[in-house]
Amino acid sequence: MAVPVGGEHSHDAPVPFDDRGLSYGDGVFETVLVRNGHPLLWPYHLRRLMHGCDRLGIPRPQRTELEAAFSCAVGLQVSKLIVTRGSGGRGYLPPANPEPRIRWRSTPFEPQRARWQEGIRVKVCDTRLARQPLLAGIKHLNRLENVLARQECDPSLYAEGVMLDTEGWVTDATAMNLAWFDGQQWLTPPLDQCGVSGTLRAALIERGLLFERRLHVDELDAVEALCLFNSVQGVWPVASLHQGAQVWRWSPQALPLARLSEPAQALLGYSHAPRTGAEGWVSN
């Protein structure tokens, strides 16, 4: 373990040339918000990581190996954990008895609080997400579609980019999940064909605060409020969404937003809510 200056700590020893994560993106990762050694939403992160390993046929790592990433965290940090299948195999064919490789790094973090109140400007990306049910939902290391989409979003103009699948269904953003208000409840796209099933998304669905429904890009005119969210940044209300000359606008202070944002922010410790129950910090 290395402990660099500036509050960072890591286990990021060099990865050999034949590591399958480096060669083929053969692995999974998690990005976890950690507050004074407590990994928030950790049960959800752990469940998704283990599910991803199972889906790819990678032996599950020991929980204690993963949780070593949080032991030295002080204050508010973000820990990124990467699990690859390890080395070996011939071409794409994995080794019969893989030995997974784990790497992680934790760095100090400060959320972009202004975006919680002011909202953000986003665009609909031209890059589409390919439909592949076998990989849908898991956070695997092959994220080239997201990389291409993010390059479309000039950071001086757009905070994020909304991604559609190849059939025009709204799926998520490049690094966040998406939800909209239909006048009665908050909805989010099902991610059974593509996209990443976020951990904050899972927690909100489990608490009955968010429900799944498909949304086509042609139906955006009927949306009463729109937001992006993830387990690190919390909830960002969308003030405007741009697709060529078409612009959709919403008020960042829309009344229904609090029904989703307040419990979501509390789950991440971004409020003064007690540390118990649905509003508290979720740790292991």
PDB file of C-alpha atoms in Angstrom:
ATOM      1  CA  MET A   1       0.000   0.000   0.000  1.00  0.00           C
ATOM      2  CA  ALA A   2       1.287   3.451  -0.903  1.00  0.00           C
ATOM      3  CA  VAL A   3       0.314   6.563   1.045  1.00  0.00           C
ATOM      4  CA  PRO A   4       1.093   9.594  -1.149  1.00  0.00           C
ATOM      5  CA  VAL A   5       0.874  13.167   0.031  1.00  0.00           C
ATOM      6  CA  GLY A   6      -2.404  15.060  -0.152  1.00  0.00           C
ATOM      7  CA  GLY A   7      -4.514  12.475   1.630  1.00  0.00           C
ATOM      8  CA  GLU A   8      -4.444   9.859  -1.138  1.00  0.00           C
ATOM      9  CA  HIS A   9      -3.876   6.204  -0.385  1.00  0.00           C
ATOM     10  CA  SER A  10      -3.751   3.321  -2.783  1.00  0.00           C
ATOM     11  CA  HIS A  11      -2.857  -0.182  -3.797  1.00  0.00           C
ATOM     12  CA  ASP A  12      -1.948   0.562  -7.387  1.00  0.00           C
ATOM     13  CA  ALA A  13       1.157  -1.495  -8.073  1.00  0.00           C
ATOM     14  CA  PRO A  14       2.082  -1.783 -11.750  1.00  0.00           C
ATOM     15  CA  VAL A  15      -0.170  -4.058 -13.792  1.00  0.00           C
ATOM     16  CA  PRO A  16       1.658  -6.623 -15.972  1.00  0.00           C
ATOM     17  CA  PHE A  17       1.368  -6.410 -19.733  1.00  0.00           C
ATOM     18  CA  ASP A  18      -0.713  -9.600 -19.911  1.00  0.00           C
ATOM     19  CA  ASP A  19      -3.367  -8.458 -17.442  1.00  0.00           C
ATOM     20  CA  ARG A  20      -6.722  -9.175 -19.059  1.00  0.00           C
ATOM     21  CA  GLY A  21      -8.265  -5.996 -17.734  1.00  0.00           C
ATOM     22  CA  LEU A  22      -5.615  -4.001 -19.581  1.00  0.00           C
ATOM     23  CA  SER A  23      -5.793  -6.139 -22.726  1.00  0.00           C
ATOM     24  CA  TYR A  24      -9.549  -6.679 -23.042  1.00  0.00           C
ATOM     25  CA  GLY A  25     -11.371  -4.703 -20.355  1.00  0.00           C
ATOM     26  CA  ASP A  26     -11.947  -8.076 -18.717  1.00  0.00           C
ATOM     27  CA  GLY A  27     -13.034  -6.958 -15.257  1.00  0.00           C
ATOM     28  CA  VAL A  28     -15.308  -4.744 -13.185  1.00  0.00           C
ATOM     29  CA  PHE A  29     -14.949  -1.658 -11.027  1.00  0.00           C
ATOM     30  CA  GLU A  30     -16.735   0.373  -8.360  1.00  0.00           C
ATOM     31  CA  THR A  31     -16.465   4.036  -7.376  1.00  0.00           C
ATOM     32  CA  VAL A  32     -17.429   4.417  -3.710  1.00  0.00           C
ATOM     33  CA  LEU A  33     -18.033   7.530  -1.620  1.00  0.00           C
ATOM     34  CA  VAL A  34     -16.288   7.088   1.749  1.00  0.00           C
ATOM     35  CA  ARG A  35     -16.833   9.250   4.819  1.00  0.00           C
ATOM     36  CA  ASN A  36     -14.295   8.764   7.625  1.00  0.00           C
ATOM     37  CA  GLY A  37     -13.755   5.139   6.722  1.00  0.00           C
ATOM     38  CA  HIS A  38     -17.467   4.365   6.167  1.00  0.00           C
ATOM     39  CA  PRO A  39     -18.197   3.322   2.553  1.00  0.00           C
ATOM     40  CA  LEU A  40     -21.629   4.704   1.737  1.00  0.00           C
ATOM     41  CA  LEU A  41     -24.086   2.415  -0.033  1.00  0.00           C
ATOM     42  CA  TRP A  42     -21.474  -0.311   0.327  1.00  0.00           C
ATOM     43  CA  PRO A  43     -23.938  -3.251   0.351  1.00  0.00           C
ATOM     44  CA  TYR A  44     -25.185  -2.080  -3.055  1.00  0.00           C
ATOM     45  CA  HIS A  45     -21.670  -1.621  -4.432  1.00  0.00           C
ATOM     46  CA  LEU A  46     -20.618  -5.025  -3.145  1.00  0.00           C
ATOM     47  CA  ARG A  47     -23.693  -6.699  -4.615  1.00  0.00           C
ATOM     48  CA  ARG A  48     -23.143  -5.121  -8.031  1.00  0.00           C
ATOM     49  CA  LEU A  49     -19.438  -5.963  -8.063  1.00  0.00           C
ATOM     50  CA  MET A  50     -20.073  -9.592  -7.138  1.00  0.00           C
ATOM     51  CA  HIS A  51     -22.862  -9.817  -9.714  1.00  0.00           C
ATOM     52  CA  GLY A  52     -20.507  -8.422 -12.347  1.00  0.00           C
ATOM     53  CA  CYS A  53     -17.853 -10.986 -11.456  1.00  0.00           C
ATOM     54  CA  ASP A  54     -20.438 -13.770 -11.671  1.00  0.00           C
ATOM     55  CA  ARG A  55     -21.681 -12.524 -15.038  1.00  0.00           C
ATOM     56  CA  LEU A  56     -18.145 -12.494 -16.466  1.00  0.00           C
ATOM     57  CA  GLY A  57     -17.111 -15.736 -14.802  1.00  0.00           C
ATOM     58  CA  ILE A  58     -14.440 -14.106 -12.627  1.00  0.00           C
ATOM     59  CA  PRO A  59     -13.943 -15.693  -9.172  1.00  0.00           C
ATOM     60  CA  ARG A  60     -15.385 -13.463  -6.486  1.00  0.00           C
ATOM     61  CA  PRO A  61     -12.734 -11.551  -4.505  1.00  0.00           C
ATOM     62  CA  GLN A  62     -12.711 -11.715  -0.729  1.00  0.00           C
ATOM     63  CA  ARG A  63     -14.746  -8.957   0.891  1.00  0.00           C
ATOM     64  CA  THR A  64     -11.862  -8.173   3.260  1.00  0.00           C
ATOM     65  CA  GLU A  65      -9.570  -7.539   0.269  1.00  0.00           C
ATOM     66  CA  LEU A  66     -12.010  -4.998  -1.116  1.00  0.00           C
ATOM     67  CA  GLU A  67     -12.674  -3.246   2.178  1.00  0.00           C
ATOM     68  CA  ALA A  68      -8.953  -2.590   2.692  1.00  0.00           C
ATOM     69  CA  ALA A  69      -9.513   0.350   0.341  1.00  0.00           C
ATOM     70  CA  PHE A  70     -11.504   2.186   2.999  1.00  0.00           C
ATOM     71  CA  SER A  71      -9.411   1.561   6.099  1.00  0.00           C
ATOM     72  CA  CYS A  72      -7.196   4.652   5.772  1.00  0.00           C
ATOM     73  CA  ALA A  73      -9.828   7.060   4.457  1.00  0.00           C
ATOM     74  CA  VAL A  74     -10.144  10.263   6.496  1.00  0.00           C
ATOM     75  CA  GLY A  75     -12.803  12.872   5.813  1.00  0.00           C
ATOM     76  CA  LEU A  76     -14.699  12.643   2.536  1.00  0.00           C
ATOM     77  CA  GLN A  77     -12.977  10.537  -0.115  1.00  0.00           C
ATOM     78  CA  VAL A  78     -13.764   8.562  -3.234  1.00  0.00           C
ATOM     79  CA  SER A  79     -12.361   5.050  -3.556  1.00  0.00           C
ATOM     80  CA  LYS A  80     -12.119   3.354  -6.936  1.00  0.00           C
ATOM     81  CA  LEU A  81     -11.766  -0.437  -6.840  1.00  0.00           C
ATOM     82  CA  ILE A  82     -10.824  -2.440  -9.923  1.00  0.00           C
ATOM     83  CA  VAL A  83     -11.035  -6.230 -10.184  1.00  0.00           C
ATOM     84  CA  THR A  84      -9.607  -7.865 -13.320  1.00  0.00           C
ATOM     85  CA  ARG A  85      -9.542 -11.520 -14.242  1.00  0.00           C
ATOM     86  CA  GLY A  86      -5.763 -11.356 -13.838  1.00  0.00           C
ATOM     87  CA  SER A  87      -3.201 -12.674 -16.303  1.00  0.00           C
ATOM     88  CA  GLY A  88      -3.157 -15.610 -18.652  1.00  0.00           C
ATOM     89  CA  GLY A  89      -5.205 -17.363 -21.247  1.00  0.00           C
ATOM     90  CA  ARG A  90      -4.654 -17.573 -24.977  1.00  0.00           C
ATOM     91  CA  GLY A  91      -6.117 -14.661 -26.871  1.00  0.00           C
ATOM     92  CA  TYR A  92      -9.671 -14.021 -25.789  1.00  0.00           C
ATOM     93  CA  LEU A  93      -9.984 -17.451 -24.155  1.00  0.00           C
ATOM     94  CA  PRO A  94      -9.652 -16.956 -20.379  1.00  0.00           C
ATOM     95  CA  PRO A  95      -7.416 -19.182 -18.269  1.00  0.00           C
ATOM     96  CA  ALA A  96      -9.081 -22.235 -16.752  1.00  0.00           C
ATOM     97  CA  ASN A  97      -8.135 -21.159 -13.226  1.00  0.00           C
ATOM     98  CA  PRO A  98      -7.920 -17.359 -13.189  1.00  0.00           C
ATOM     99  CA  GLU A  99      -6.321 -15.454 -10.332  1.00  0.00           C
ATOM    100  CA  PRO A 100      -8.136 -12.103 -10.096  1.00  0.00           C
ATOM    101  CA  ARG A 101      -6.099  -8.965  -9.575  1.00  0.00           C
ATOM    102  CA  ILE A 102      -7.374  -6.134  -7.318  1.00  0.00           C
ATOM    103  CA  ARG A 103      -6.244  -2.524  -7.454  1.00  0.00           C
ATOM    104  CA  TRP A 104      -7.672   0.512  -5.672  1.00  0.00           C
ATOM    105  CA  ARG A 105      -7.023   4.158  -4.945  1.00  0.00           C
ATOM    106  CA  SER A 106      -8.734   6.641  -2.615  1.00  0.00           C
ATOM    107  CA  THR A 107      -8.564  10.414  -3.089  1.00  0.00           C
ATOM    108  CA  PRO A 108     -10.086  13.401  -1.234  1.00  0.00           C
ATOM    109  CA  PHE A 109     -13.365  14.607  -2.695  1.00  0.00           C
ATOM    110  CA  GLU A 110     -15.574  17.680  -2.591  1.00  0.00           C
ATOM    111  CA  PRO A 111     -19.019  17.509  -4.270  1.00  0.00           C
ATOM    112  CA  GLN A 112     -20.105  20.198  -6.709  1.00  0.00           C
ATOM    113  CA  ARG A 113     -22.724  21.634  -4.387  1.00  0.00           C
ATOM    114  CA  ALA A 114     -23.707  24.551  -6.605  1.00  0.00           C
ATOM    115  CA  ARG A 115     -25.173  22.114  -9.095  1.00  0.00           C
ATOM    116  CA  TRP A 116     -27.594  20.770  -6.483  1.00  0.00           C
ATOM    117  CA  GLN A 117     -29.348  24.150  -6.392  1.00  0.00           C
ATOM    118  CA  GLU A 118     -28.612  25.772  -9.747  1.00  0.00           C
ATOM    119  CA  GLY A 119     -29.125  22.737 -11.935  1.00  0.00           C
ATOM    120  CA  ILE A 120     -27.079  21.783 -14.963  1.00  0.00           C
ATOM    121  CA  ARG A 121     -27.032  22.133 -18.733  1.00  0.00           C
ATOM    122  CA  VAL A 122     -26.705  18.813 -20.580  1.00  0.00           C
ATOM    123  CA  LYS A 123     -26.913  17.532 -24.153  1.00  0.00           C
ATOM    124  CA  VAL A 124     -28.188  14.423 -25.886  1.00  0.00           C
ATOM    125  CA  CYS A 125     -25.104  12.620 -27.156  1.00  0.00           C
ATOM    126  CA  ASP A 126     -24.820  11.363 -30.725  1.00  0.00           C
ATOM    127  CA  THR A 127     -22.990   8.250 -29.514  1.00  0.00           C
ATOM    128  CA  ARG A 128     -25.546   5.521 -28.849  1.00  0.00           C
ATOM    129  CA  LEU A 129     -25.342   2.631 -26.402  1.00  0.00           C
ATOM    130  CA  ALA A 130     -25.369  -0.777 -28.073  1.00  0.00           C
ATOM    131  CA  ARG A 131     -27.911  -3.239 -26.690  1.00  0.00           C
ATOM    132  CA  GLN A 132     -26.273  -6.256 -25.061  1.00  0.00           C
ATOM    133  CA  PRO A 133     -28.339  -7.905 -22.297  1.00  0.00           C
ATOM    134  CA  LEU A 134     -25.398 -10.067 -21.168  1.00  0.00           C
ATOM    135  CA  LEU A 135     -23.482  -6.946 -20.091  1.00  0.00           C
ATOM    136  CA  ALA A 136     -26.419  -4.687 -19.201  1.00  0.00           C
ATOM    137  CA  GLY A 137     -26.361  -3.247 -15.701  1.00  0.00           C
ATOM    138  CA  ILE A 138     -22.877  -4.348 -14.633  1.00  0.00           C
ATOM    139  CA  LYS A 139     -19.990  -1.901 -14.302  1.00  0.00           C
ATOM    140  CA  HIS A 140     -17.469  -3.652 -16.514  1.00  0.00           C
ATOM    141  CA  LEU A 141     -14.183  -2.121 -17.634  1.00  0.00           C
ATOM    142  CA  ASN A 142     -15.219  -1.669 -21.288  1.00  0.00           C
ATOM    143  CA  ARG A 143     -16.661   1.856 -21.221  1.00  0.00           C
ATOM    144  CA  LEU A 144     -15.605   3.124 -24.640  1.00  0.00           C
ATOM    145  CA  GLU A 145     -19.138   4.230 -25.575  1.00  0.00           C
ATOM    146  CA  ASN A 146     -19.142   6.458 -22.500  1.00  0.00           C
ATOM    147  CA  VAL A 147     -15.696   7.798 -23.362  1.00  0.00           C
ATOM    148  CA  LEU A 148     -16.805   8.710 -26.890  1.00  0.00           C
ATOM    149  CA  ALA A 149     -20.016  10.300 -25.604  1.00  0.00           C
ATOM    150  CA  ARG A 150     -18.197  12.321 -22.948  1.00  0.00           C
ATOM    151  CA  GLN A 151     -15.880  13.744 -25.606  1.00  0.00           C
ATOM    152  CA  GLU A 152     -18.944  15.270 -27.264  1.00  0.00           C
ATOM    153  CA  CYS A 153     -19.704  17.333 -24.136  1.00  0.00           C
ATOM    154  CA  ASP A 154     -17.653  20.516 -24.051  1.00  0.00           C
ATOM    155  CA  PRO A 155     -17.199  21.025 -20.261  1.00  0.00           C
ATOM    156  CA  SER A 156     -17.526  24.789 -20.697  1.00  0.00           C
ATOM    157  CA  LEU A 157     -21.063  24.226 -22.016  1.00  0.00           C
ATOM    158  CA  TYR A 158     -22.365  20.932 -20.642  1.00  0.00           C
ATOM    159  CA  ALA A 159     -22.016  19.248 -17.262  1.00  0.00           C
ATOM    160  CA  GLU A 160     -23.017  15.847 -18.647  1.00  0.00           C
ATOM    161  CA  GLY A 161     -24.405  14.029 -21.653  1.00  0.00           C
ATOM    162  CA  VAL A 162     -27.604  11.979 -21.891  1.00  0.00           C
ATOM    163  CA  MET A 163     -27.213   8.713 -23.775  1.00  0.00           C
ATOM    164  CA  LEU A 164     -29.808   6.901 -25.878  1.00  0.00           C
ATOM    165  CA  ASP A 165     -29.626   3.288 -26.973  1.00  0.00           C
ATOM    166  CA  THR A 166     -29.536   2.307 -30.649  1.00  0.00           C
ATOM    167  CA  GLU A 167     -33.361   2.327 -30.784  1.00  0.00           C
ATOM    168  CA  GLY A 168     -33.737   5.839 -29.359  1.00  0.00           C
ATOM    169  CA  TRP A 169     -34.686   4.938 -25.796  1.00  0.00           C
ATOM    170  CA  VAL A 170     -33.316   7.234 -23.084  1.00  0.00           C
ATOM    171  CA  THR A 171     -30.912   5.120 -21.014  1.00  0.00           C
ATOM    172  CA  ASP A 172     -28.643   7.129 -18.698  1.00  0.00           C
ATOM    173  CA  ALA A 173     -25.910   9.767 -18.771  1.00  0.00           C
ATOM    174  CA  THR A 174     -22.218   9.180 -19.448  1.00  0.00           C
ATOM    175  CA  ALA A 175     -21.449   8.722 -15.721  1.00  0.00           C
ATOM    176  CA  MET A 176     -24.823   9.085 -14.010  1.00  0.00           C
ATOM    177  CA  ASN A 177     -28.284   7.590 -13.975  1.00  0.00           C
ATOM    178  CA  LEU A 178     -31.338   9.556 -15.055  1.00  0.00           C
ATOM    179  CA  ALA A 179     -34.814  10.100 -13.635  1.00  0.00           C
ATOM    180  CA  TRP A 180     -37.844  12.150 -14.648  1.00  0.00           C
ATOM    181  CA  PHE A 181     -41.108  13.215 -13.015  1.00  0.00           C
ATOM    182  CA  ASP A 182     -44.312  12.410 -14.904  1.00  0.00           C
ATOM    183  CA  GLY A 183     -46.657  14.439 -12.702  1.00  0.00           C
ATOM    184  CA  GLN A 184     -47.199  11.651 -10.183  1.00  0.00           C
ATOM    185  CA  GLN A 185     -43.940   9.824  -9.506  1.00  0.00           C
ATOM    186  CA  TRP A 186     -40.226   9.689 -10.297  1.00  0.00           C
ATOM    187  CA  LEU A 187     -39.287   7.238 -13.036  1.00  0.00           C
ATOM    188  CA  THR A 188     -36.027   5.826 -14.375  1.00  0.00           C
ATOM    189  CA  PRO A 189     -35.307   3.703 -17.464  1.00  0.00           C
ATOM    190  CA  PRO A 190     -34.986  -0.068 -16.987  1.00  0.00           C
ATOM    191  CA  LEU A 191     -31.415  -1.111 -17.740  1.00  0.00           C
ATOM    192  CA  ASP A 192     -31.984  -4.615 -19.035  1.00  0.00           C
ATOM    193  CA  GLN A 193     -30.432  -3.970 -22.460  1.00  0.00           C
ATOM    194  CA  CYS A 194     -27.543  -1.590 -21.730  1.00  0.00           C
ATOM    195  CA  GLY A 195     -26.342   1.007 -19.235  1.00  0.00           C
ATOM    196  CA  VAL A 196     -25.046   0.759 -15.674  1.00  0.00           C
ATOM    197  CA  SER A 197     -27.400   0.009 -12.777  1.00  0.00           C
ATOM    198  CA  GLY A 198     -26.251   2.605 -10.265  1.00  0.00           C
ATOM    199  CA  THR A 199     -26.106   1.913  -6.547  1.00  0.00           C
ATOM    200  CA  LEU A 200     -27.996   5.065  -5.543  1.00  0.00           C
ATOM    201  CA  ARG A 201     -30.581   4.115  -8.161  1.00  0.00           C
ATOM    202  CA  ALA A 202     -30.928   0.671  -6.573  1.00  0.00           C
ATOM    203  CA  ALA A 203     -31.332   2.167  -3.093  1.00  0.00           C
ATOM    204  CA  LEU A 204     -34.043   4.585  -4.248  1.00  0.00           C
ATOM    205  CA  ILE A 205     -35.948   1.847  -6.090  1.00  0.00           C
ATOM    206  CA  GLU A 206     -35.738  -0.409  -3.037  1.00  0.00           C
ATOM    207  CA  ARG A 207     -37.255   2.354  -0.885  1.00  0.00           C
ATOM    208  CA  GLY A 208     -40.173   2.894  -3.253  1.00  0.00           C
ATOM    209  CA  LEU A 209     -38.994   6.376  -4.290  1.00  0.00           C
ATOM    210  CA  LEU A 210     -38.185   5.542  -7.905  1.00  0.00           C
ATOM    211  CA  PHE A 211     -39.911   3.285 -10.441  1.00  0.00           C
ATOM    212  CA  GLU A 212     -38.846   1.838 -13.790  1.00  0.00           C
ATOM    213  CA  ARG A 213     -40.433   2.841 -17.078  1.00  0.00           C
ATOM    214  CA  ARG A 214     -39.139   3.309 -20.611  1.00  0.00           C
ATOM    215  CA  LEU A 215     -38.810   6.811 -22.081  1.00  0.00           C
ATOM    216  CA  HIS A 216     -38.240   7.466 -25.769  1.00  0.00           C
ATOM    217  CA  VAL A 217     -36.415  10.608 -26.815  1.00  0.00           C
ATOM    218  CA  ASP A 218     -39.615  11.722 -28.615  1.00  0.00           C
ATOM    219  CA  GLU A 219     -41.461  11.745 -25.264  1.00  0.00           C
ATOM    220  CA  LEU A 220     -39.251  14.333 -23.544  1.00  0.00           C
ATOM    221  CA  ASP A 221     -41.834  17.067 -24.148  1.00  0.00           C
ATOM    222  CA  ALA A 222     -44.112  15.439 -21.566  1.00  0.00           C
ATOM    223  CA  VAL A 223     -41.466  15.310 -18.807  1.00  0.00           C
ATOM    224  CA  GLU A 224     -42.213  17.722 -15.910  1.00  0.00           C
ATOM    225  CA  ALA A 225     -38.772  17.547 -14.269  1.00  0.00           C
ATOM    226  CA  LEU A 226     -35.506  15.806 -15.074  1.00  0.00           C
ATOM    227  CA  CYS A 227     -32.424  15.005 -12.996  1.00  0.00           C
ATOM    228  CA  LEU A 228     -29.163  13.073 -13.137  1.00  0.00           C
ATOM    229  CA  PHE A 229     -27.698  11.318 -10.116  1.00  0.00           C
ATOM    230  CA  ASN A 230     -25.061   8.912  -8.870  1.00  0.00           C
ATOM    231  CA  SER A 231     -23.604   7.627  -5.615  1.00  0.00           C
ATOM    232  CA  VAL A 232     -20.785  10.189  -5.533  1.00  0.00           C
ATOM    233  CA  GLN A 233     -22.217  13.511  -6.727  1.00  0.00           C
ATOM    234  CA  GLY A 234     -25.778  13.043  -5.471  1.00  0.00           C
ATOM    235  CA  VAL A 235     -28.652  14.583  -7.467  1.00  0.00           C
ATOM    236  CA  TRP A 236     -28.203  17.242 -10.133  1.00  0.00           C
ATOM    237  CA  PRO A 237     -31.462  18.762 -11.442  1.00  0.00           C
ATOM    238  CA  VAL A 238     -31.391  19.388 -15.194  1.00  0.00           C
ATOM    239  CA  ALA A 239     -32.128  23.000 -16.131  1.00  0.00           C
ATOM    240  CA  SER A 240     -31.814  22.469 -19.885  1.00  0.00           C
ATOM    241  CA  LEU A 241     -31.309  19.554 -22.257  1.00  0.00           C
ATOM    242  CA  HIS A 242     -30.015  20.250 -25.771  1.00  0.00           C
ATOM    243  CA  GLN A 243     -30.265  18.169 -28.935  1.00  0.00           C
ATOM    244  CA  GLY A 244     -29.235  20.185 -31.959  1.00  0.00           C
ATOM    245  CA  ALA A 245     -31.648  23.123 -32.202  1.00  0.00           C
ATOM    246  CA  GLN A 246     -34.143  21.441 -29.835  1.00  0.00           C
ATOM    247  CA  VAL A 247     -33.984  22.590 -26.201  1.00  0.00           C
ATOM    248  CA  TRP A 248     -36.032  21.328 -23.256  1.00  0.00           C
ATOM    249  CA  ARG A 249     -36.040  23.484 -20.118  1.00  0.00           C
ATOM    250  CA  TRP A 250     -37.096  22.813 -16.505  1.00  0.00           C
ATOM    251  CA  SER A 251     -36.882  24.708 -13.243  1.00  0.00           C
ATOM    252  CA  PRO A 252     -34.112  23.387 -10.963  1.00  0.00           C
ATOM    253  CA  GLN A 253     -36.366  24.308  -8.036  1.00  0.00           C
ATOM    254  CA  ALA A 254     -39.291  22.249  -9.304  1.00  0.00           C
ATOM    255  CA  LEU A 255     -41.333  21.135  -6.288  1.00  0.00           C
ATOM    256  CA  PRO A 256     -41.291  17.391  -7.043  1.00  0.00           C
ATOM    257  CA  LEU A 257     -37.490  17.306  -7.060  1.00  0.00           C
ATOM    258  CA  ALA A 258     -37.272  17.343  -3.257  1.00  0.00           C
ATOM    259  CA  ARG A 259     -39.220  14.073  -3.110  1.00  0.00           C
ATOM    260  CA  LEU A 260     -36.231  12.388  -4.727  1.00  0.00           C
ATOM    261  CA  SER A 261     -33.254  14.610  -3.942  1.00  0.00           C
ATOM    262  CA  GLU A 262     -33.692  14.918  -0.169  1.00  0.00           C
ATOM    263  CA  PRO A 263     -33.658  11.171   0.601  1.00  0.00           C
ATOM    264  CA  ALA A 264     -30.953  10.631  -2.017  1.00  0.00           C
ATOM    265  CA  GLN A 265     -28.655  13.285  -0.536  1.00  0.00           C
ATOM    266  CA  ALA A 266     -29.305  11.917   2.947  1.00  0.00           C
ATOM    267  CA  LEU A 267     -28.214   8.448   1.851  1.00  0.00           C
ATOM    268  CA  LEU A 268     -24.875   9.986   0.872  1.00  0.00           C
ATOM    269  CA  GLY A 269     -24.485  11.934   4.099  1.00  0.00           C
ATOM    270  CA  TYR A 270     -25.012  15.252   2.309  1.00  0.00           C
ATOM    271  CA  SER A 271     -27.611  16.362   4.857  1.00  0.00           C
ATOM    272  CA  HIS A 272     -28.097  16.548   8.597  1.00  0.00           C
ATOM    273  CA  ALA A 273     -30.289  13.466   8.628  1.00  0.00           C
ATOM    274  CA  PRO A 274     -29.610  10.928  11.412  1.00  0.00           C
ATOM    275  CA  ARG A 275     -27.262   8.057  10.641  1.00  0.00           C
ATOM    276  CA  THR A 276     -29.947   5.413  10.977  1.00  0.00           C
ATOM    277  CA  GLY A 277     -32.845   4.181   8.867  1.00  0.00           C
ATOM    278  CA  ALA A 278     -33.596   5.039   5.273  1.00  0.00           C
ATOM    279  CA  GLU A 279     -32.199   8.566   5.641  1.00  0.00           C
ATOM    280  CA  GLY A 280     -28.890   7.603   7.248  1.00  0.00           C
ATOM    281  CA  TRP A 281     -25.529   6.656   5.895  1.00  0.00           C
ATOM    282  CA  VAL A 282     -25.401   3.163   4.476  1.00  0.00           C
ATOM    283  CA  SER A 283     -22.209   1.284   5.259  1.00  0.00           C
ATOM    284  CA  ASN A 284     -21.129  -2.308   5.689  1.00  0.00           C
TER     285      ASN A 284
END
